[in-house]
Amino acid sequence: MEKIIFILTGLDYAGAEAQVVQLAMGLQLRGWLVQIISMIQPMAYAEELSALGIGLVSLNMKKGVPDPRAIFKLKRIVENFQPDIIHSHMVHANILSRVTRFFVKVPVLISTAHNTNEGGKVRMLLYRATDPLCEITTNVSQNAVDAYIQKKACPKDKIMFVPNGIDLKKFKRNEEDYAIIRSELGLQDEFVWLAAGRFVEAKDYPNLIHAFAKIADKDKRCKLLIAGDGVLRESMEGLARSMHLENQIKFLGVRKDIPRLMNASDAYVISSAWEGMPMVLLEASASELPMVATDVGGNGEVVKDGVTGYLSRPANPEELAEKMNTMMSLSSQERQEMGHNAREYVLEKYDIDAIISRWESIYSEFYNGKKVINR
């Protein structure tokens, strides 16, 4: 067993995609032959994957447009590559991979979801109907696993929790960078919050902007950096202007230097309405940043309330602002202790090398016909 295909909906700078890329690179370095298939045209990571000799292929589908021809494109790729394992990620790729199994032999197919919410009843029905076509479904938080069982997307004995992993070497506190990066961003001695992620409904940026407005009303010197892009970015910039926050919120766009931004910040905030297991919370933890997060999906599995940060109810800007104010009222030593606790926790639970080893064990046991449910 040494050949694996990862298939996912698209390849962009987002959490699920970043995790797939880390798994692919880690396995390639361990001697696997790896290929990645993107259903739509990939927008990121091509150079990094090419440098390691990882093949990247697109099915050239159009976003939001079903195309049955993709089944046969995928069939040809599988026939040529002859993988031992296909590991699909996110709902569209999971369903496509399962249906394609009607037309081509695949020794083992594993489906991974990355959220508590991948769509409504129709998608959950498709998961349920195609479940016999994969060996197992996994999700990235225990909360998400429980949600999928409750929605009857997967039988209880065919779904398991396998967390995301983080490369701790890439994310660590570097005090020497603090002043340098803040100077580059035009920051001085303000309290700086960082948020990073796509401008999509799930991230609920209106919740964050309204919460930050309550803080900024009391402290004009605090700043909020938001890194990312997406369909809702323009409307969120408009919301910030309408609330006279354009001088306190910086929209940074897509950034490839998130570790540096972490080092320029005093705390991290995430305001999601729903989540799976946000990679960015693992990155913030590894960077020793204390965090404020909405208590959805796997957020509460990373942010330990009062230990590594604070949790707020979702869609509640008043409570989110209260938790952010509490964080700002702590001494720098107390915040540093929270950040230290956060790094120790992800080191124990989410180190990428340990997660890759776990995946190798799962691949091996299913390939050899042994069940690994409820591990």
mmCIF file with all atom_site columns, C-alpha atoms in Angstrom, residues 190-274:
data_model
loop_
_atom_site.group_PDB
_atom_site.id
_atom_site.type_symbol
_atom_site.label_atom_id
_atom_site.label_alt_id
_atom_site.label_comp_id
_atom_site.label_asym_id
_atom_site.label_entity_id
_atom_site.label_seq_id
_atom_site.pdbx_PDB_ins_code
_atom_site.Cartn_x
_atom_site.Cartn_y
_atom_site.Cartn_z
_atom_site.occupancy
_atom_site.B_iso_or_equiv
_atom_site.pdbx_formal_charge
_atom_site.auth_seq_id
_atom_site.auth_comp_id
_atom_site.auth_asym_id
_atom_site.auth_atom_id
_atom_site.pdbx_PDB_model_num
ATOM 1  C CA . GLU A 1 190 ? -2.714  49.490 20.137 1.00 0.00 ? 190 GLU A CA 1
ATOM 2  C CA . PHE A 1 191 ? -4.349  46.274 21.298 1.00 0.00 ? 191 PHE A CA 1
ATOM 3  C CA . VAL A 1 192 ? -4.548  44.264 18.064 1.00 0.00 ? 192 VAL A CA 1
ATOM 4  C CA . TRP A 1 193 ? -7.132  41.581 17.352 1.00 0.00 ? 193 TRP A CA 1
ATOM 5  C CA . LEU A 1 194 ? -6.661  39.209 14.418 1.00 0.00 ? 194 LEU A CA 1
ATOM 6  C CA . ALA A 1 195 ? -9.317  37.302 12.472 1.00 0.00 ? 195 ALA A CA 1
ATOM 7  C CA . ALA A 1 196 ? -8.633  35.251 9.355  1.00 0.00 ? 196 ALA A CA 1
ATOM 8  C CA . GLY A 1 197 ? -10.962 33.354 7.077  1.00 0.00 ? 197 GLY A CA 1
ATOM 9  C CA . ARG A 1 198 ? -13.163 33.550 4.014  1.00 0.00 ? 198 ARG A CA 1
ATOM 10 C CA . PHE A 1 199 ? -15.902 36.137 3.845  1.00 0.00 ? 199 PHE A CA 1
ATOM 11 C CA . VAL A 1 200 ? -18.763 33.651 3.770  1.00 0.00 ? 200 VAL A CA 1
ATOM 12 C CA . GLU A 1 201 ? -21.965 33.249 5.762  1.00 0.00 ? 201 GLU A CA 1
ATOM 13 C CA . ALA A 1 202 ? -20.523 30.575 8.065  1.00 0.00 ? 202 ALA A CA 1
ATOM 14 C CA . LYS A 1 203 ? -17.878 32.964 9.443  1.00 0.00 ? 203 LYS A CA 1
ATOM 15 C CA . ASP A 1 204 ? -20.541 35.515 10.506 1.00 0.00 ? 204 ASP A CA 1
ATOM 16 C CA . TYR A 1 205 ? -18.381 38.615 10.152 1.00 0.00 ? 205 TYR A CA 1
ATOM 17 C CA . PRO A 1 206 ? -21.383 40.896 10.924 1.00 0.00 ? 206 PRO A CA 1
ATOM 18 C CA . ASN A 1 207 ? -21.310 39.379 14.421 1.00 0.00 ? 207 ASN A CA 1
ATOM 19 C CA . LEU A 1 208 ? -17.625 40.287 14.764 1.00 0.00 ? 208 LEU A CA 1
ATOM 20 C CA . ILE A 1 209 ? -17.923 43.806 13.336 1.00 0.00 ? 209 ILE A CA 1
ATOM 21 C CA . HIS A 1 210 ? -20.879 44.667 15.559 1.00 0.00 ? 210 HIS A CA 1
ATOM 22 C CA . ALA A 1 211 ? -19.036 43.259 18.590 1.00 0.00 ? 211 ALA A CA 1
ATOM 23 C CA . PHE A 1 212 ? -15.873 45.183 17.718 1.00 0.00 ? 212 PHE A CA 1
ATOM 24 C CA . ALA A 1 213 ? -17.908 48.393 17.341 1.00 0.00 ? 213 ALA A CA 1
ATOM 25 C CA . LYS A 1 214 ? -18.938 48.080 20.981 1.00 0.00 ? 214 LYS A CA 1
ATOM 26 C CA . ILE A 1 215 ? -15.290 47.740 22.019 1.00 0.00 ? 215 ILE A CA 1
ATOM 27 C CA . ALA A 1 216 ? -14.057 50.520 19.731 1.00 0.00 ? 216 ALA A CA 1
ATOM 28 C CA . ASP A 1 217 ? -16.663 52.861 21.147 1.00 0.00 ? 217 ASP A CA 1
ATOM 29 C CA . LYS A 1 218 ? -14.832 52.640 24.485 1.00 0.00 ? 218 LYS A CA 1
ATOM 30 C CA . ASP A 1 219 ? -11.248 52.284 23.235 1.00 0.00 ? 219 ASP A CA 1
ATOM 31 C CA . LYS A 1 220 ? -10.393 54.121 20.025 1.00 0.00 ? 220 LYS A CA 1
ATOM 32 C CA . ARG A 1 221 ? -6.861  52.719 20.024 1.00 0.00 ? 221 ARG A CA 1
ATOM 33 C CA . CYS A 1 222 ? -7.744  49.027 19.570 1.00 0.00 ? 222 CYS A CA 1
ATOM 34 C CA . LYS A 1 223 ? -7.484  47.592 16.071 1.00 0.00 ? 223 LYS A CA 1
ATOM 35 C CA . LEU A 1 224 ? -8.963  44.608 14.229 1.00 0.00 ? 224 LEU A CA 1
ATOM 36 C CA . LEU A 1 225 ? -7.055  42.942 11.378 1.00 0.00 ? 225 LEU A CA 1
ATOM 37 C CA . ILE A 1 226 ? -9.096  40.710 9.071  1.00 0.00 ? 226 ILE A CA 1
ATOM 38 C CA . ALA A 1 227 ? -7.192  38.540 6.587  1.00 0.00 ? 227 ALA A CA 1
ATOM 39 C CA . GLY A 1 228 ? -9.111  36.812 3.811  1.00 0.00 ? 228 GLY A CA 1
ATOM 40 C CA . ASP A 1 229 ? -11.348 37.332 0.823  1.00 0.00 ? 229 ASP A CA 1
ATOM 41 C CA . GLY A 1 230 ? -14.701 36.126 -0.411 1.00 0.00 ? 230 GLY A CA 1
ATOM 42 C CA . VAL A 1 231 ? -18.091 37.047 -1.789 1.00 0.00 ? 231 VAL A CA 1
ATOM 43 C CA . LEU A 1 232 ? -19.115 39.021 1.310  1.00 0.00 ? 232 LEU A CA 1
ATOM 44 C CA . ARG A 1 233 ? -15.947 41.079 1.709  1.00 0.00 ? 233 ARG A CA 1
ATOM 45 C CA . GLU A 1 234 ? -17.258 44.182 -0.059 1.00 0.00 ? 234 GLU A CA 1
ATOM 46 C CA . SER A 1 235 ? -20.438 44.237 2.018  1.00 0.00 ? 235 SER A CA 1
ATOM 47 C CA . MET A 1 236 ? -18.413 43.821 5.234  1.00 0.00 ? 236 MET A CA 1
ATOM 48 C CA . GLU A 1 237 ? -16.165 46.735 4.264  1.00 0.00 ? 237 GLU A CA 1
ATOM 49 C CA . GLY A 1 238 ? -19.338 48.740 3.683  1.00 0.00 ? 238 GLY A CA 1
ATOM 50 C CA . LEU A 1 239 ? -20.674 47.727 7.095  1.00 0.00 ? 239 LEU A CA 1
ATOM 51 C CA . ALA A 1 240 ? -17.431 48.866 8.748  1.00 0.00 ? 240 ALA A CA 1
ATOM 52 C CA . ARG A 1 241 ? -17.626 52.238 6.965  1.00 0.00 ? 241 ARG A CA 1
ATOM 53 C CA . SER A 1 242 ? -21.267 52.710 7.938  1.00 0.00 ? 242 SER A CA 1
ATOM 54 C CA . MET A 1 243 ? -20.234 52.215 11.580 1.00 0.00 ? 243 MET A CA 1
ATOM 55 C CA . HIS A 1 244 ? -17.281 54.642 11.199 1.00 0.00 ? 244 HIS A CA 1
ATOM 56 C CA . LEU A 1 245 ? -14.752 51.869 11.862 1.00 0.00 ? 245 LEU A CA 1
ATOM 57 C CA . GLU A 1 246 ? -12.646 52.273 8.723  1.00 0.00 ? 246 GLU A CA 1
ATOM 58 C CA . ASN A 1 247 ? -9.718  53.589 10.778 1.00 0.00 ? 247 ASN A CA 1
ATOM 59 C CA . GLN A 1 248 ? -9.851  50.733 13.283 1.00 0.00 ? 248 GLN A CA 1
ATOM 60 C CA . ILE A 1 249 ? -10.550 47.725 11.056 1.00 0.00 ? 249 ILE A CA 1
ATOM 61 C CA . LYS A 1 250 ? -7.964  46.781 8.451  1.00 0.00 ? 250 LYS A CA 1
ATOM 62 C CA . PHE A 1 251 ? -9.132  44.439 5.662  1.00 0.00 ? 251 PHE A CA 1
ATOM 63 C CA . LEU A 1 252 ? -5.900  42.778 4.547  1.00 0.00 ? 252 LEU A CA 1
ATOM 64 C CA . GLY A 1 253 ? -7.137  40.495 1.766  1.00 0.00 ? 253 GLY A CA 1
ATOM 65 C CA . VAL A 1 254 ? -5.574  37.083 1.149  1.00 0.00 ? 254 VAL A CA 1
ATOM 66 C CA . ARG A 1 255 ? -2.291  36.757 3.035  1.00 0.00 ? 255 ARG A CA 1
ATOM 67 C CA . LYS A 1 256 ? 0.355   34.064 2.808  1.00 0.00 ? 256 LYS A CA 1
ATOM 68 C CA . ASP A 1 257 ? 2.077   35.283 5.971  1.00 0.00 ? 257 ASP A CA 1
ATOM 69 C CA . ILE A 1 258 ? -0.487  34.311 8.606  1.00 0.00 ? 258 ILE A CA 1
ATOM 70 C CA . PRO A 1 259 ? 2.279   33.212 11.052 1.00 0.00 ? 259 PRO A CA 1
ATOM 71 C CA . ARG A 1 260 ? 3.721   36.757 10.888 1.00 0.00 ? 260 ARG A CA 1
ATOM 72 C CA . LEU A 1 261 ? 0.289   38.306 11.425 1.00 0.00 ? 261 LEU A CA 1
ATOM 73 C CA . MET A 1 262 ? -0.175  36.069 14.455 1.00 0.00 ? 262 MET A CA 1
ATOM 74 C CA . ASN A 1 263 ? 3.081   37.472 15.837 1.00 0.00 ? 263 ASN A CA 1
ATOM 75 C CA . ALA A 1 264 ? 1.860   41.043 15.330 1.00 0.00 ? 264 ALA A CA 1
ATOM 76 C CA . SER A 1 265 ? -1.363  40.431 17.279 1.00 0.00 ? 265 SER A CA 1
ATOM 77 C CA . ASP A 1 266 ? -2.354  40.415 20.936 1.00 0.00 ? 266 ASP A CA 1
ATOM 78 C CA . ALA A 1 267 ? -5.326  38.035 20.652 1.00 0.00 ? 267 ALA A CA 1
ATOM 79 C CA . TYR A 1 268 ? -7.315  36.043 18.097 1.00 0.00 ? 268 TYR A CA 1
ATOM 80 C CA . VAL A 1 269 ? -11.071 36.176 17.531 1.00 0.00 ? 269 VAL A CA 1
ATOM 81 C CA . ILE A 1 270 ? -13.435 33.964 15.522 1.00 0.00 ? 270 ILE A CA 1
ATOM 82 C CA . SER A 1 271 ? -17.140 34.736 15.233 1.00 0.00 ? 271 SER A CA 1
ATOM 83 C CA . SER A 1 272 ? -18.481 31.767 13.229 1.00 0.00 ? 272 SER A CA 1
ATOM 84 C CA . ALA A 1 273 ? -22.122 30.736 13.084 1.00 0.00 ? 273 ALA A CA 1
ATOM 85 C CA . TRP A 1 274 ? -21.068 27.132 12.433 1.00 0.00 ? 274 TRP A CA 1
#
